[in-house]
Every structure is written in structure tokens, then in C-alpha cells.
Amino acid sequence: MPRPGISCSDGARRVLLGPLWPAAPSRPATLPSRAATASTRTITTSTNRPETHHHHRQPLQPLQPQGRAQFPPSRKPTAAPPSHQARSYHSHDHPPPPGPFTPAEASLLSAAYAHVPAHGFTPEALALGARDAGLLDISPAVLPDGGVFALIRWHLHAQRAALAGKVGDIVAAAEGGAAVMTVGEKVEALTWARLRGNVEGGVVARWQEALAIMAQPSYIPASVRELAQLADEILYLAGDPSVDPSWYTKRASLSAVYAAAELFQTTDRSPEFRETRAFLRRRLDEAARAGGAVRSVGEWIGFNAGAAVNVLRSKGVRI
């Protein structure tokens, strides 16, 4: 029951007490148009916001792992050109490797080689060659191996290189007689041509001195290497087709035959060195028969070994 003297209407009661929670804002009757909104935003942006400068941002680059050099796409690392190395094999598609002597050494040794028939493989021949080449008498001191052995190597290298130019004449002489040369016949002809080189060079009378120098312990490795290269050159020019272990045995046997024939040549006094030619043929025939016997023994051993293995396998042995 209300107190006497106080009368509150419903509207006054709402004003005094107020709502228990705020009333939601009333929605306007009409919404502004899009054009008006856009114009309002444009005006607001142009009047209130400060002018800003936009800069082009670079895209983020992915992180690269450390420890490895990075190169731009336009510049890539280039590999170093391969170095030219000396080869110990023959090739039809590539030029031969350079010789063992420099141009200056070749000029001096070539001039000194002309004095070998008269003075031998001696320092005197080297000194005379230096004078002929317009050099000082002490110039041979710069040659490797003391100079004298270098002069011997010059003869060996020059005669071995000359064999390639003699193959055509040898084959042409054989084909003129309507005969086809075998590999063995070419080997004999080329080996004899190399022995004839000692005579044509005028050093056969001085070759015992050269053999004594080559037999010295400090020169034996180089001398054996020259002998092996000569045997390889002869078999290559003869067209030897070996690709099995006989490739090594043929070169070893030919090296032994040539060394024996060259030593025999220094003591041969027969006309045109006929005894040396006959000695060479006998040694080559013996080497061919020995090689055939070795191959026959190898085939026999291989056949019996294979048969023994098959018998053991048939007995249940795991081999």
C-alpha cells in the first residue's frame, strides 16, 4: 500500500528507478546510401589521415644453409679446365704427348749427337755440340742426368720415334712380293729396323760405351723404361691384338730379345751385320715357341683344374 501523500505514476517510476540493463540502441529508420558512405570515407581519409608514402617491398628470400657458397642465377661457377698430363698409351684421336726434352735441350743434344761417331758419348761431344749451337762450353751442365746419359737418351728416343715412319716402307716391300705380313713378321722387321738405326746413326762402334753407362745403378731404371717403351712401340706398330695377360709377356720377351741382339751387334764383324740378323731370328723363334708352350701348359692346367672342381662338386663338396 503506498504511503499517503505520495502518488507515482508508471512513467515517473521508470524515470526514478531506471532500467535494469541498458537498452539497445535504436536503429535509424533509413540507412545511408553507398555513395554517401563512400564520399564520407573519402572526405574523412583526405582530411584526417596524414599523407603516407608507399615503398616497393622486396620479396623475402629463403634462408640458405651455411657452409656452401651461393652464386646468383646469372653467374654460375665454372670448372677449371683439365690439366694436360703426359700419357703412356697410344691414341689415334689425340696428338702424342710432348717429348722428354725442351726445345733448348733438343737443340744442344741434336748438335752434340753429330760428334758421337768421332768422340763417343762423352763430355767432349757435348762441348762441341754447344759450340755448334752457339752456346757456351758450360751449357751441357744444365742437362739432366749429367749430360752424357741425356745424350744416350736422345739417341734412344730419336730412333724409337723414327720407327713409325718405316712401317709403310716395310709393309710395301712385303706386299710388292704378293705376300701378306703376319704380326710376327712385322715384329721381326721392325726390330731389325731399330738395330739398323744404330748403324745408320754411326754409333754402333760406340754403343758398348753407351751400354756401360746405362748399366750404372743410377741409370738402370731409366734404361729399363726406355727398353720397355721400345718393345711396346714395336708391338703396337706391328698390330698386336693381345688384350689378355700375354700383352705383358710378349713385351717382356721382346725386350729381352732386343737387349741380347743389341749386345751381339756390338761384337758382330760380319758384312751388313748378317750374323746379328740371324741371331735375332733365332731368338724370336725361341720366344714364340716358349710362348706357345706356356700357353699350352696353361690351357692344360686350366682344363684339369676345372675337371677336378666338377668332380668334387658332384661328390657334394661346396666349391
PDB file of C-alpha atoms in Angstrom:
ATOM      1  CA  MET A   1       0.000   0.000   0.000  1.00  0.00           C
ATOM      2  CA  PRO A   2       1.555   3.346  -0.999  1.00  0.00           C
ATOM      3  CA  ARG A   3       2.427   5.884   1.532  1.00  0.00           C
ATOM      4  CA  PRO A   4      -0.118   8.631   1.940  1.00  0.00           C
ATOM      5  CA  GLY A   5       0.643  11.879   0.164  1.00  0.00           C
ATOM      6  CA  ILE A   6       2.913  10.311  -2.494  1.00  0.00           C
ATOM      7  CA  SER A   7       1.498   9.206  -5.814  1.00  0.00           C
ATOM      8  CA  CYS A   8       3.848   7.856  -8.547  1.00  0.00           C
ATOM      9  CA  SER A   9       2.709   7.104 -11.949  1.00  0.00           C
ATOM     10  CA  ASP A  10       4.189   4.379 -14.097  1.00  0.00           C
ATOM     11  CA  GLY A  11       6.205   6.855 -16.189  1.00  0.00           C
ATOM     12  CA  ALA A  12       7.692   8.525 -13.144  1.00  0.00           C
ATOM     13  CA  ARG A  13       8.554   5.165 -11.650  1.00  0.00           C
ATOM     14  CA  ARG A  14      10.542   4.272 -14.780  1.00  0.00           C
ATOM     15  CA  VAL A  15      12.455   7.534 -14.626  1.00  0.00           C
ATOM     16  CA  LEU A  16      13.317   7.174 -10.963  1.00  0.00           C
ATOM     17  CA  LEU A  17      14.235   3.565 -10.904  1.00  0.00           C
ATOM     18  CA  GLY A  18      15.751   3.360 -14.423  1.00  0.00           C
ATOM     19  CA  PRO A  19      16.074   0.174 -16.487  1.00  0.00           C
ATOM     20  CA  LEU A  20      17.762  -2.848 -15.057  1.00  0.00           C
ATOM     21  CA  TRP A  21      20.075  -3.075 -18.170  1.00  0.00           C
ATOM     22  CA  PRO A  22      20.900  -0.572 -20.893  1.00  0.00           C
ATOM     23  CA  ALA A  23      18.528  -0.531 -23.746  1.00  0.00           C
ATOM     24  CA  ALA A  24      19.774  -1.467 -27.226  1.00  0.00           C
ATOM     25  CA  PRO A  25      20.418   1.491 -29.465  1.00  0.00           C
ATOM     26  CA  SER A  26      17.613   2.185 -31.744  1.00  0.00           C
ATOM     27  CA  ARG A  27      18.250   1.541 -35.448  1.00  0.00           C
ATOM     28  CA  PRO A  28      17.774   4.513 -37.709  1.00  0.00           C
ATOM     29  CA  ALA A  29      14.773   4.433 -39.860  1.00  0.00           C
ATOM     30  CA  THR A  30      16.742   4.817 -43.058  1.00  0.00           C
ATOM     31  CA  LEU A  31      20.260   3.588 -43.904  1.00  0.00           C
ATOM     32  CA  PRO A  32      22.719   5.878 -45.669  1.00  0.00           C
ATOM     33  CA  SER A  33      23.367   5.083 -49.306  1.00  0.00           C
ATOM     34  CA  ARG A  34      26.681   3.553 -50.533  1.00  0.00           C
ATOM     35  CA  ALA A  35      27.576   6.699 -52.423  1.00  0.00           C
ATOM     36  CA  ALA A  36      27.149   8.820 -49.330  1.00  0.00           C
ATOM     37  CA  THR A  37      29.219   6.397 -47.290  1.00  0.00           C
ATOM     38  CA  ALA A  38      31.980   6.366 -49.869  1.00  0.00           C
ATOM     39  CA  SER A  39      32.042  10.128 -50.078  1.00  0.00           C
ATOM     40  CA  THR A  40      32.116  10.364 -46.322  1.00  0.00           C
ATOM     41  CA  ARG A  41      35.027   7.939 -46.132  1.00  0.00           C
ATOM     42  CA  THR A  42      36.879   9.788 -48.837  1.00  0.00           C
ATOM     43  CA  ILE A  43      36.477  13.095 -47.124  1.00  0.00           C
ATOM     44  CA  THR A  44      37.473  11.620 -43.802  1.00  0.00           C
ATOM     45  CA  THR A  45      40.569   9.994 -45.267  1.00  0.00           C
ATOM     46  CA  SER A  46      41.687  13.078 -47.097  1.00  0.00           C
ATOM     47  CA  THR A  47      41.099  15.440 -44.196  1.00  0.00           C
ATOM     48  CA  ASN A  48      42.046  13.462 -41.115  1.00  0.00           C
ATOM     49  CA  ARG A  49      44.737  10.945 -42.136  1.00  0.00           C
ATOM     50  CA  PRO A  50      48.288  12.153 -42.882  1.00  0.00           C
ATOM     51  CA  GLU A  51      49.762  11.519 -46.322  1.00  0.00           C
ATOM     52  CA  THR A  52      51.840   8.356 -46.436  1.00  0.00           C
ATOM     53  CA  HIS A  53      54.478   7.265 -48.962  1.00  0.00           C
ATOM     54  CA  HIS A  54      54.295   3.665 -50.167  1.00  0.00           C
ATOM     55  CA  HIS A  55      57.613   1.946 -50.960  1.00  0.00           C
ATOM     56  CA  HIS A  56      58.023  -1.225 -53.003  1.00  0.00           C
ATOM     57  CA  ARG A  57      58.986  -4.063 -50.697  1.00  0.00           C
ATOM     58  CA  GLN A  58      61.389  -6.751 -51.832  1.00  0.00           C
ATOM     59  CA  PRO A  59      60.081 -10.296 -51.510  1.00  0.00           C
ATOM     60  CA  LEU A  60      61.548 -12.269 -48.674  1.00  0.00           C
ATOM     61  CA  GLN A  61      64.370 -14.583 -49.654  1.00  0.00           C
ATOM     62  CA  PRO A  62      64.507 -18.053 -48.138  1.00  0.00           C
ATOM     63  CA  LEU A  63      67.346 -18.742 -45.759  1.00  0.00           C
ATOM     64  CA  GLN A  64      70.247 -20.633 -47.271  1.00  0.00           C
ATOM     65  CA  PRO A  65      72.227 -23.284 -45.406  1.00  0.00           C
ATOM     66  CA  GLN A  66      75.565 -22.131 -44.085  1.00  0.00           C
ATOM     67  CA  GLY A  67      78.887 -23.554 -45.239  1.00  0.00           C
ATOM     68  CA  ARG A  68      78.207 -23.525 -49.001  1.00  0.00           C
ATOM     69  CA  ALA A  69      78.893 -20.635 -51.320  1.00  0.00           C
ATOM     70  CA  GLN A  70      75.876 -19.204 -53.103  1.00  0.00           C
ATOM     71  CA  PHE A  71      76.022 -17.730 -56.581  1.00  0.00           C
ATOM     72  CA  PRO A  72      73.489 -15.524 -58.322  1.00  0.00           C
ATOM     73  CA  PRO A  73      71.474 -17.189 -61.056  1.00  0.00           C
ATOM     74  CA  SER A  74      73.214 -15.187 -63.777  1.00  0.00           C
ATOM     75  CA  ARG A  75      76.712 -16.161 -62.664  1.00  0.00           C
ATOM     76  CA  LYS A  76      77.439 -19.808 -62.104  1.00  0.00           C
ATOM     77  CA  PRO A  77      80.752 -21.274 -61.035  1.00  0.00           C
ATOM     78  CA  THR A  78      82.807 -22.606 -63.882  1.00  0.00           C
ATOM     79  CA  ALA A  79      85.023 -25.631 -63.501  1.00  0.00           C
ATOM     80  CA  ALA A  80      88.739 -25.249 -64.029  1.00  0.00           C
ATOM     81  CA  PRO A  81      89.999 -26.634 -67.344  1.00  0.00           C
ATOM     82  CA  PRO A  82      91.577 -30.074 -67.036  1.00  0.00           C
ATOM     83  CA  SER A  83      95.331 -30.080 -66.930  1.00  0.00           C
ATOM     84  CA  HIS A  84      97.243 -31.777 -69.734  1.00  0.00           C
ATOM     85  CA  GLN A  85      99.047 -34.798 -68.397  1.00  0.00           C
ATOM     86  CA  ALA A  86     101.566 -37.000 -70.089  1.00  0.00           C
ATOM     87  CA  ARG A  87     100.111 -40.247 -71.385  1.00  0.00           C
ATOM     88  CA  SER A  88     101.843 -43.601 -71.625  1.00  0.00           C
ATOM     89  CA  TYR A  89      99.419 -45.028 -74.213  1.00  0.00           C
ATOM     90  CA  HIS A  90      98.771 -44.619 -77.911  1.00  0.00           C
ATOM     91  CA  SER A  91      95.728 -42.957 -79.405  1.00  0.00           C
ATOM     92  CA  HIS A  92      94.551 -42.294 -82.946  1.00  0.00           C
ATOM     93  CA  ASP A  93      92.352 -39.370 -81.904  1.00  0.00           C
ATOM     94  CA  HIS A  94      94.756 -37.340 -79.764  1.00  0.00           C
ATOM     95  CA  PRO A  95      98.216 -35.952 -80.505  1.00  0.00           C
ATOM     96  CA  PRO A  96     101.158 -37.712 -78.862  1.00  0.00           C
ATOM     97  CA  PRO A  97     102.499 -36.293 -75.601  1.00  0.00           C
ATOM     98  CA  PRO A  98     105.439 -33.888 -75.782  1.00  0.00           C
ATOM     99  CA  GLY A  99     108.950 -35.299 -75.907  1.00  0.00           C
ATOM    100  CA  PRO A 100     111.203 -35.664 -72.882  1.00  0.00           C
ATOM    101  CA  PHE A 101     113.383 -32.706 -73.887  1.00  0.00           C
ATOM    102  CA  THR A 102     112.762 -28.972 -74.033  1.00  0.00           C
ATOM    103  CA  PRO A 103     113.487 -27.075 -77.276  1.00  0.00           C
ATOM    104  CA  ALA A 104     116.760 -25.738 -75.857  1.00  0.00           C
ATOM    105  CA  GLU A 105     117.874 -29.203 -74.736  1.00  0.00           C
ATOM    106  CA  ALA A 106     116.865 -30.708 -78.078  1.00  0.00           C
ATOM    107  CA  SER A 107     118.915 -28.106 -79.955  1.00  0.00           C
ATOM    108  CA  LEU A 108     122.006 -28.811 -77.867  1.00  0.00           C
ATOM    109  CA  LEU A 109     121.681 -32.606 -77.955  1.00  0.00           C
ATOM    110  CA  SER A 110     120.999 -32.655 -81.684  1.00  0.00           C
ATOM    111  CA  ALA A 111     124.196 -30.713 -82.326  1.00  0.00           C
ATOM    112  CA  ALA A 112     126.205 -32.905 -79.946  1.00  0.00           C
ATOM    113  CA  TYR A 113     124.841 -36.119 -81.484  1.00  0.00           C
ATOM    114  CA  ALA A 114     126.698 -35.335 -84.712  1.00  0.00           C
ATOM    115  CA  HIS A 115     130.019 -35.643 -82.819  1.00  0.00           C
ATOM    116  CA  VAL A 116     129.247 -39.032 -81.231  1.00  0.00           C
ATOM    117  CA  PRO A 117     130.781 -41.162 -84.042  1.00  0.00           C
ATOM    118  CA  ALA A 118     134.136 -39.391 -83.551  1.00  0.00           C
ATOM    119  CA  HIS A 119     134.131 -38.664 -79.813  1.00  0.00           C
ATOM    120  CA  GLY A 120     131.596 -41.115 -78.398  1.00  0.00           C
ATOM    121  CA  PHE A 121     129.048 -40.371 -75.688  1.00  0.00           C
ATOM    122  CA  THR A 122     131.415 -38.096 -73.784  1.00  0.00           C
ATOM    123  CA  PRO A 123     131.542 -34.548 -72.402  1.00  0.00           C
ATOM    124  CA  GLU A 124     133.754 -33.591 -75.359  1.00  0.00           C
ATOM    125  CA  ALA A 125     130.915 -34.320 -77.790  1.00  0.00           C
ATOM    126  CA  LEU A 126     128.580 -32.210 -75.669  1.00  0.00           C
ATOM    127  CA  ALA A 127     131.019 -29.282 -75.564  1.00  0.00           C
ATOM    128  CA  LEU A 128     131.480 -29.373 -79.342  1.00  0.00           C
ATOM    129  CA  GLY A 129     127.729 -29.517 -79.801  1.00  0.00           C
ATOM    130  CA  ALA A 130     127.289 -26.466 -77.568  1.00  0.00           C
ATOM    131  CA  ARG A 131     129.734 -24.518 -79.743  1.00  0.00           C
ATOM    132  CA  ASP A 132     127.921 -25.565 -82.896  1.00  0.00           C
ATOM    133  CA  ALA A 133     124.632 -24.399 -81.368  1.00  0.00           C
ATOM    134  CA  GLY A 134     126.152 -21.021 -80.456  1.00  0.00           C
ATOM    135  CA  LEU A 135     126.173 -21.729 -76.729  1.00  0.00           C
ATOM    136  CA  LEU A 136     128.851 -21.622 -74.052  1.00  0.00           C
ATOM    137  CA  ASP A 137     131.007 -24.652 -73.362  1.00  0.00           C
ATOM    138  CA  ILE A 138     129.454 -24.973 -69.901  1.00  0.00           C
ATOM    139  CA  SER A 139     125.926 -25.170 -71.303  1.00  0.00           C
ATOM    140  CA  PRO A 140     125.788 -29.008 -71.103  1.00  0.00           C
ATOM    141  CA  ALA A 141     125.927 -28.672 -67.315  1.00  0.00           C
ATOM    142  CA  VAL A 142     122.241 -27.731 -67.290  1.00  0.00           C
ATOM    143  CA  LEU A 143     121.234 -31.013 -68.964  1.00  0.00           C
ATOM    144  CA  PRO A 144     119.603 -33.654 -66.750  1.00  0.00           C
ATOM    145  CA  ASP A 145     121.462 -36.819 -65.736  1.00  0.00           C
ATOM    146  CA  GLY A 146     124.854 -35.197 -66.136  1.00  0.00           C
ATOM    147  CA  GLY A 147     124.517 -34.603 -69.854  1.00  0.00           C
ATOM    148  CA  VAL A 148     126.141 -37.820 -71.089  1.00  0.00           C
ATOM    149  CA  PHE A 149     123.175 -40.053 -70.265  1.00  0.00           C
ATOM    150  CA  ALA A 150     120.882 -37.393 -71.721  1.00  0.00           C
ATOM    151  CA  LEU A 151     122.796 -37.758 -74.993  1.00  0.00           C
ATOM    152  CA  ILE A 152     122.203 -41.532 -74.884  1.00  0.00           C
ATOM    153  CA  ARG A 153     118.517 -40.986 -74.221  1.00  0.00           C
ATOM    154  CA  TRP A 154     118.392 -38.620 -77.183  1.00  0.00           C
ATOM    155  CA  HIS A 155     119.595 -41.441 -79.436  1.00  0.00           C
ATOM    156  CA  LEU A 156     117.105 -43.925 -77.955  1.00  0.00           C
ATOM    157  CA  HIS A 157     114.173 -41.538 -78.244  1.00  0.00           C
ATOM    158  CA  ALA A 158     115.024 -40.431 -81.799  1.00  0.00           C
ATOM    159  CA  GLN A 159     115.408 -43.993 -83.088  1.00  0.00           C
ATOM    160  CA  ARG A 160     112.187 -45.157 -81.420  1.00  0.00           C
ATOM    161  CA  ALA A 161     110.230 -42.230 -82.869  1.00  0.00           C
ATOM    162  CA  ALA A 162     111.607 -42.964 -86.355  1.00  0.00           C
ATOM    163  CA  LEU A 163     110.054 -46.455 -86.425  1.00  0.00           C
ATOM    164  CA  ALA A 164     106.583 -45.086 -87.160  1.00  0.00           C
ATOM    165  CA  GLY A 165     107.805 -43.686 -90.473  1.00  0.00           C
ATOM    166  CA  LYS A 166     109.354 -47.006 -91.509  1.00  0.00           C
ATOM    167  CA  VAL A 167     106.237 -49.154 -91.171  1.00  0.00           C
ATOM    168  CA  GLY A 168     104.860 -48.103 -94.543  1.00  0.00           C
ATOM    169  CA  ASP A 169     108.087 -48.997 -96.364  1.00  0.00           C
ATOM    170  CA  ILE A 170     108.287 -52.373 -94.644  1.00  0.00           C
ATOM    171  CA  VAL A 171     104.702 -53.318 -95.487  1.00  0.00           C
ATOM    172  CA  ALA A 172     105.018 -52.004 -99.047  1.00  0.00           C
ATOM    173  CA  ALA A 173     108.145 -54.098 -99.640  1.00  0.00           C
ATOM    174  CA  ALA A 174     106.360 -57.223 -98.422  1.00  0.00           C
ATOM    175  CA  GLU A 175     103.183 -56.580-100.418  1.00  0.00           C
ATOM    176  CA  GLY A 176     105.285 -55.989-103.531  1.00  0.00           C
ATOM    177  CA  GLY A 177     106.130 -59.670-103.425  1.00  0.00           C
ATOM    178  CA  ALA A 178     102.414 -60.592-103.147  1.00  0.00           C
ATOM    179  CA  ALA A 179     102.849 -61.631 -99.508  1.00  0.00           C
ATOM    180  CA  VAL A 180     100.826 -60.500 -96.517  1.00  0.00           C
ATOM    181  CA  MET A 181     102.957 -59.989 -93.430  1.00  0.00           C
ATOM    182  CA  THR A 182     101.880 -61.548 -90.169  1.00  0.00           C
ATOM    183  CA  VAL A 183     102.261 -59.843 -86.816  1.00  0.00           C
ATOM    184  CA  GLY A 184     105.356 -61.915 -86.064  1.00  0.00           C
ATOM    185  CA  GLU A 185     106.986 -60.945 -89.353  1.00  0.00           C
ATOM    186  CA  LYS A 186     106.266 -57.273 -88.720  1.00  0.00           C
ATOM    187  CA  VAL A 187     107.789 -57.555 -85.253  1.00  0.00           C
ATOM    188  CA  GLU A 188     110.959 -59.058 -86.707  1.00  0.00           C
ATOM    189  CA  ALA A 189     111.183 -56.427 -89.451  1.00  0.00           C
ATOM    190  CA  LEU A 190     110.649 -53.518 -87.048  1.00  0.00           C
ATOM    191  CA  THR A 191     113.152 -54.896 -84.530  1.00  0.00           C
ATOM    192  CA  TRP A 192     115.737 -55.257 -87.270  1.00  0.00           C
ATOM    193  CA  ALA A 193     114.985 -51.721 -88.457  1.00  0.00           C
ATOM    194  CA  ARG A 194     115.685 -50.472 -84.945  1.00  0.00           C
ATOM    195  CA  LEU A 195     119.010 -52.328 -84.838  1.00  0.00           C
ATOM    196  CA  ARG A 196     119.875 -50.859 -88.227  1.00  0.00           C
ATOM    197  CA  GLY A 197     119.302 -47.439 -86.674  1.00  0.00           C
ATOM    198  CA  ASN A 198     122.477 -47.895 -84.620  1.00  0.00           C
ATOM    199  CA  VAL A 199     124.391 -48.448 -87.861  1.00  0.00           C
ATOM    200  CA  GLU A 200     122.746 -45.606 -89.767  1.00  0.00           C
ATOM    201  CA  GLY A 201     123.364 -43.219 -86.873  1.00  0.00           C
ATOM    202  CA  GLY A 202     127.061 -44.146 -86.836  1.00  0.00           C
ATOM    203  CA  VAL A 203     127.019 -45.053 -83.140  1.00  0.00           C
ATOM    204  CA  VAL A 204     127.301 -48.848 -83.352  1.00  0.00           C
ATOM    205  CA  ALA A 205     131.072 -48.640 -82.792  1.00  0.00           C
ATOM    206  CA  ARG A 206     130.456 -46.519 -79.677  1.00  0.00           C
ATOM    207  CA  TRP A 207     127.496 -48.437 -78.356  1.00  0.00           C
ATOM    208  CA  GLN A 208     129.487 -50.549 -75.897  1.00  0.00           C
ATOM    209  CA  GLU A 209     130.384 -47.316 -74.104  1.00  0.00           C
ATOM    210  CA  ALA A 210     126.713 -46.399 -74.002  1.00  0.00           C
ATOM    211  CA  LEU A 211     125.752 -49.824 -72.608  1.00  0.00           C
ATOM    212  CA  ALA A 212     128.366 -49.435 -69.860  1.00  0.00           C
ATOM    213  CA  ILE A 213     126.883 -46.063 -68.871  1.00  0.00           C
ATOM    214  CA  MET A 214     123.321 -47.411 -68.978  1.00  0.00           C
ATOM    215  CA  ALA A 215     124.329 -50.275 -66.657  1.00  0.00           C
ATOM    216  CA  GLN A 216     125.231 -47.878 -63.838  1.00  0.00           C
ATOM    217  CA  PRO A 217     122.832 -48.232 -60.868  1.00  0.00           C
ATOM    218  CA  SER A 218     121.584 -44.646 -61.081  1.00  0.00           C
ATOM    219  CA  TYR A 219     120.651 -45.062 -64.758  1.00  0.00           C
ATOM    220  CA  ILE A 220     119.196 -48.586 -64.710  1.00  0.00           C
ATOM    221  CA  PRO A 221     115.549 -47.531 -64.040  1.00  0.00           C
ATOM    222  CA  ALA A 222     115.530 -45.053 -66.929  1.00  0.00           C
ATOM    223  CA  SER A 223     117.296 -47.542 -69.221  1.00  0.00           C
ATOM    224  CA  VAL A 224     114.775 -50.286 -68.474  1.00  0.00           C
ATOM    225  CA  ARG A 225     111.947 -47.819 -69.044  1.00  0.00           C
ATOM    226  CA  GLU A 226     113.333 -46.914 -72.472  1.00  0.00           C
ATOM    227  CA  LEU A 227     113.635 -50.604 -73.366  1.00  0.00           C
ATOM    228  CA  ALA A 228     110.029 -51.264 -72.320  1.00  0.00           C
ATOM    229  CA  GLN A 229     108.797 -48.314 -74.384  1.00  0.00           C
ATOM    230  CA  LEU A 230     110.667 -49.636 -77.423  1.00  0.00           C
ATOM    231  CA  ALA A 231     109.072 -53.097 -77.103  1.00  0.00           C
ATOM    232  CA  ASP A 232     105.642 -51.536 -76.692  1.00  0.00           C
ATOM    233  CA  GLU A 233     106.175 -49.339 -79.758  1.00  0.00           C
ATOM    234  CA  ILE A 234     107.244 -52.271 -81.940  1.00  0.00           C
ATOM    235  CA  LEU A 235     104.282 -54.459 -80.958  1.00  0.00           C
ATOM    236  CA  TYR A 236     101.873 -51.577 -81.369  1.00  0.00           C
ATOM    237  CA  LEU A 237     103.134 -50.745 -84.860  1.00  0.00           C
ATOM    238  CA  ALA A 238     103.042 -54.438 -85.772  1.00  0.00           C
ATOM    239  CA  GLY A 239      99.340 -54.564 -84.908  1.00  0.00           C
ATOM    240  CA  ASP A 240      99.498 -56.952 -81.970  1.00  0.00           C
ATOM    241  CA  PRO A 241      95.861 -57.564 -80.915  1.00  0.00           C
ATOM    242  CA  SER A 242      96.578 -59.013 -77.467  1.00  0.00           C
ATOM    243  CA  VAL A 243      94.244 -57.931 -74.676  1.00  0.00           C
ATOM    244  CA  ASP A 244      94.940 -60.778 -72.237  1.00  0.00           C
ATOM    245  CA  PRO A 245      97.929 -61.336 -69.915  1.00  0.00           C
ATOM    246  CA  SER A 246     100.029 -62.216 -72.978  1.00  0.00           C
ATOM    247  CA  TRP A 247     100.158 -58.442 -73.594  1.00  0.00           C
ATOM    248  CA  TYR A 248     102.740 -58.268 -70.796  1.00  0.00           C
ATOM    249  CA  THR A 249     104.606 -61.482 -71.589  1.00  0.00           C
ATOM    250  CA  LYS A 250     105.095 -60.503 -75.243  1.00  0.00           C
ATOM    251  CA  ARG A 251     106.593 -57.155 -74.298  1.00  0.00           C
ATOM    252  CA  ALA A 252     108.822 -58.701 -71.668  1.00  0.00           C
ATOM    253  CA  SER A 253     110.120 -61.380 -74.057  1.00  0.00           C
ATOM    254  CA  LEU A 254     110.668 -58.864 -76.871  1.00  0.00           C
ATOM    255  CA  SER A 255     112.613 -56.601 -74.506  1.00  0.00           C
ATOM    256  CA  ALA A 256     114.909 -59.491 -73.572  1.00  0.00           C
ATOM    257  CA  VAL A 257     115.383 -60.499 -77.220  1.00  0.00           C
ATOM    258  CA  TYR A 258     116.230 -56.966 -78.314  1.00  0.00           C
ATOM    259  CA  ALA A 259     118.705 -56.405 -75.471  1.00  0.00           C
ATOM    260  CA  ALA A 260     120.525 -59.637 -76.365  1.00  0.00           C
ATOM    261  CA  ALA A 261     120.545 -58.822 -80.091  1.00  0.00           C
ATOM    262  CA  GLU A 262     121.868 -55.313 -79.474  1.00  0.00           C
ATOM    263  CA  LEU A 263     124.684 -56.644 -77.317  1.00  0.00           C
ATOM    264  CA  PHE A 264     125.522 -59.207 -80.017  1.00  0.00           C
ATOM    265  CA  GLN A 265     125.570 -56.430 -82.614  1.00  0.00           C
ATOM    266  CA  THR A 266     128.402 -54.588 -80.852  1.00  0.00           C
ATOM    267  CA  THR A 267     130.715 -57.583 -81.463  1.00  0.00           C
ATOM    268  CA  ASP A 268     129.479 -58.550 -84.932  1.00  0.00           C
ATOM    269  CA  ARG A 269     132.024 -58.118 -87.715  1.00  0.00           C
ATOM    270  CA  SER A 270     130.083 -59.842 -90.494  1.00  0.00           C
ATOM    271  CA  PRO A 271     129.125 -57.916 -93.656  1.00  0.00           C
ATOM    272  CA  GLU A 272     125.924 -55.911 -93.209  1.00  0.00           C
ATOM    273  CA  PHE A 273     125.596 -57.486 -89.728  1.00  0.00           C
ATOM    274  CA  ARG A 274     124.180 -60.682 -91.167  1.00  0.00           C
ATOM    275  CA  GLU A 275     125.052 -62.662 -88.053  1.00  0.00           C
ATOM    276  CA  THR A 276     123.060 -60.200 -85.977  1.00  0.00           C
ATOM    277  CA  ARG A 277     120.040 -60.689 -88.253  1.00  0.00           C
ATOM    278  CA  ALA A 278     120.303 -64.482 -87.939  1.00  0.00           C
ATOM    279  CA  PHE A 279     120.721 -64.184 -84.158  1.00  0.00           C
ATOM    280  CA  LEU A 280     117.588 -62.044 -83.956  1.00  0.00           C
ATOM    281  CA  ARG A 281     115.523 -64.563 -85.928  1.00  0.00           C
ATOM    282  CA  ARG A 282     116.628 -67.460 -83.721  1.00  0.00           C
ATOM    283  CA  ARG A 283     115.788 -65.599 -80.519  1.00  0.00           C
ATOM    284  CA  LEU A 284     112.353 -64.572 -81.803  1.00  0.00           C
ATOM    285  CA  ASP A 285     111.543 -68.147 -82.871  1.00  0.00           C
ATOM    286  CA  GLU A 286     112.578 -69.426 -79.448  1.00  0.00           C
ATOM    287  CA  ALA A 287     110.404 -66.817 -77.753  1.00  0.00           C
ATOM    288  CA  ALA A 288     107.431 -67.788 -79.943  1.00  0.00           C
ATOM    289  CA  ARG A 289     107.872 -71.484 -79.154  1.00  0.00           C
ATOM    290  CA  ALA A 290     108.280 -70.755 -75.460  1.00  0.00           C
ATOM    291  CA  GLY A 291     105.163 -68.625 -75.517  1.00  0.00           C
ATOM    292  CA  GLY A 292     103.226 -71.387 -77.260  1.00  0.00           C
ATOM    293  CA  ALA A 293     104.460 -73.919 -74.724  1.00  0.00           C
ATOM    294  CA  VAL A 294     103.472 -71.664 -71.842  1.00  0.00           C
ATOM    295  CA  ARG A 295     100.009 -71.186 -73.335  1.00  0.00           C
ATOM    296  CA  SER A 296      99.650 -74.941 -73.851  1.00  0.00           C
ATOM    297  CA  VAL A 297     100.677 -75.663 -70.264  1.00  0.00           C
ATOM    298  CA  GLY A 298      98.287 -73.013 -69.016  1.00  0.00           C
ATOM    299  CA  GLU A 299      95.414 -74.487 -71.008  1.00  0.00           C
ATOM    300  CA  TRP A 300      96.243 -77.991 -69.737  1.00  0.00           C
ATOM    301  CA  ILE A 301      96.347 -76.813 -66.121  1.00  0.00           C
ATOM    302  CA  GLY A 302      93.125 -74.871 -66.527  1.00  0.00           C
ATOM    303  CA  PHE A 303      91.313 -77.848 -68.092  1.00  0.00           C
ATOM    304  CA  ASN A 304      92.403 -80.278 -65.374  1.00  0.00           C
ATOM    305  CA  ALA A 305      91.635 -77.802 -62.602  1.00  0.00           C
ATOM    306  CA  GLY A 306      88.120 -77.298 -63.977  1.00  0.00           C
ATOM    307  CA  ALA A 307      87.588 -81.050 -64.257  1.00  0.00           C
ATOM    308  CA  ALA A 308      88.742 -81.584 -60.658  1.00  0.00           C
ATOM    309  CA  VAL A 309      86.356 -78.906 -59.396  1.00  0.00           C
ATOM    310  CA  ASN A 310      83.441 -80.504 -61.263  1.00  0.00           C
ATOM    311  CA  VAL A 311      84.240 -83.929 -59.780  1.00  0.00           C
ATOM    312  CA  LEU A 312      84.337 -82.515 -56.262  1.00  0.00           C
ATOM    313  CA  ARG A 313      81.041 -80.720 -56.807  1.00  0.00           C
ATOM    314  CA  SER A 314      79.447 -83.948 -57.996  1.00  0.00           C
ATOM    315  CA  LYS A 315      80.519 -85.524 -54.695  1.00  0.00           C
ATOM    316  CA  GLY A 316      78.649 -82.852 -52.752  1.00  0.00           C
ATOM    317  CA  VAL A 317      81.600 -80.645 -51.879  1.00  0.00           C
ATOM    318  CA  ARG A 318      80.634 -76.993 -51.805  1.00  0.00           C
ATOM    319  CA  ILE A 319      83.113 -75.163 -54.013  1.00  0.00           C
TER     320      ILE A 319
END
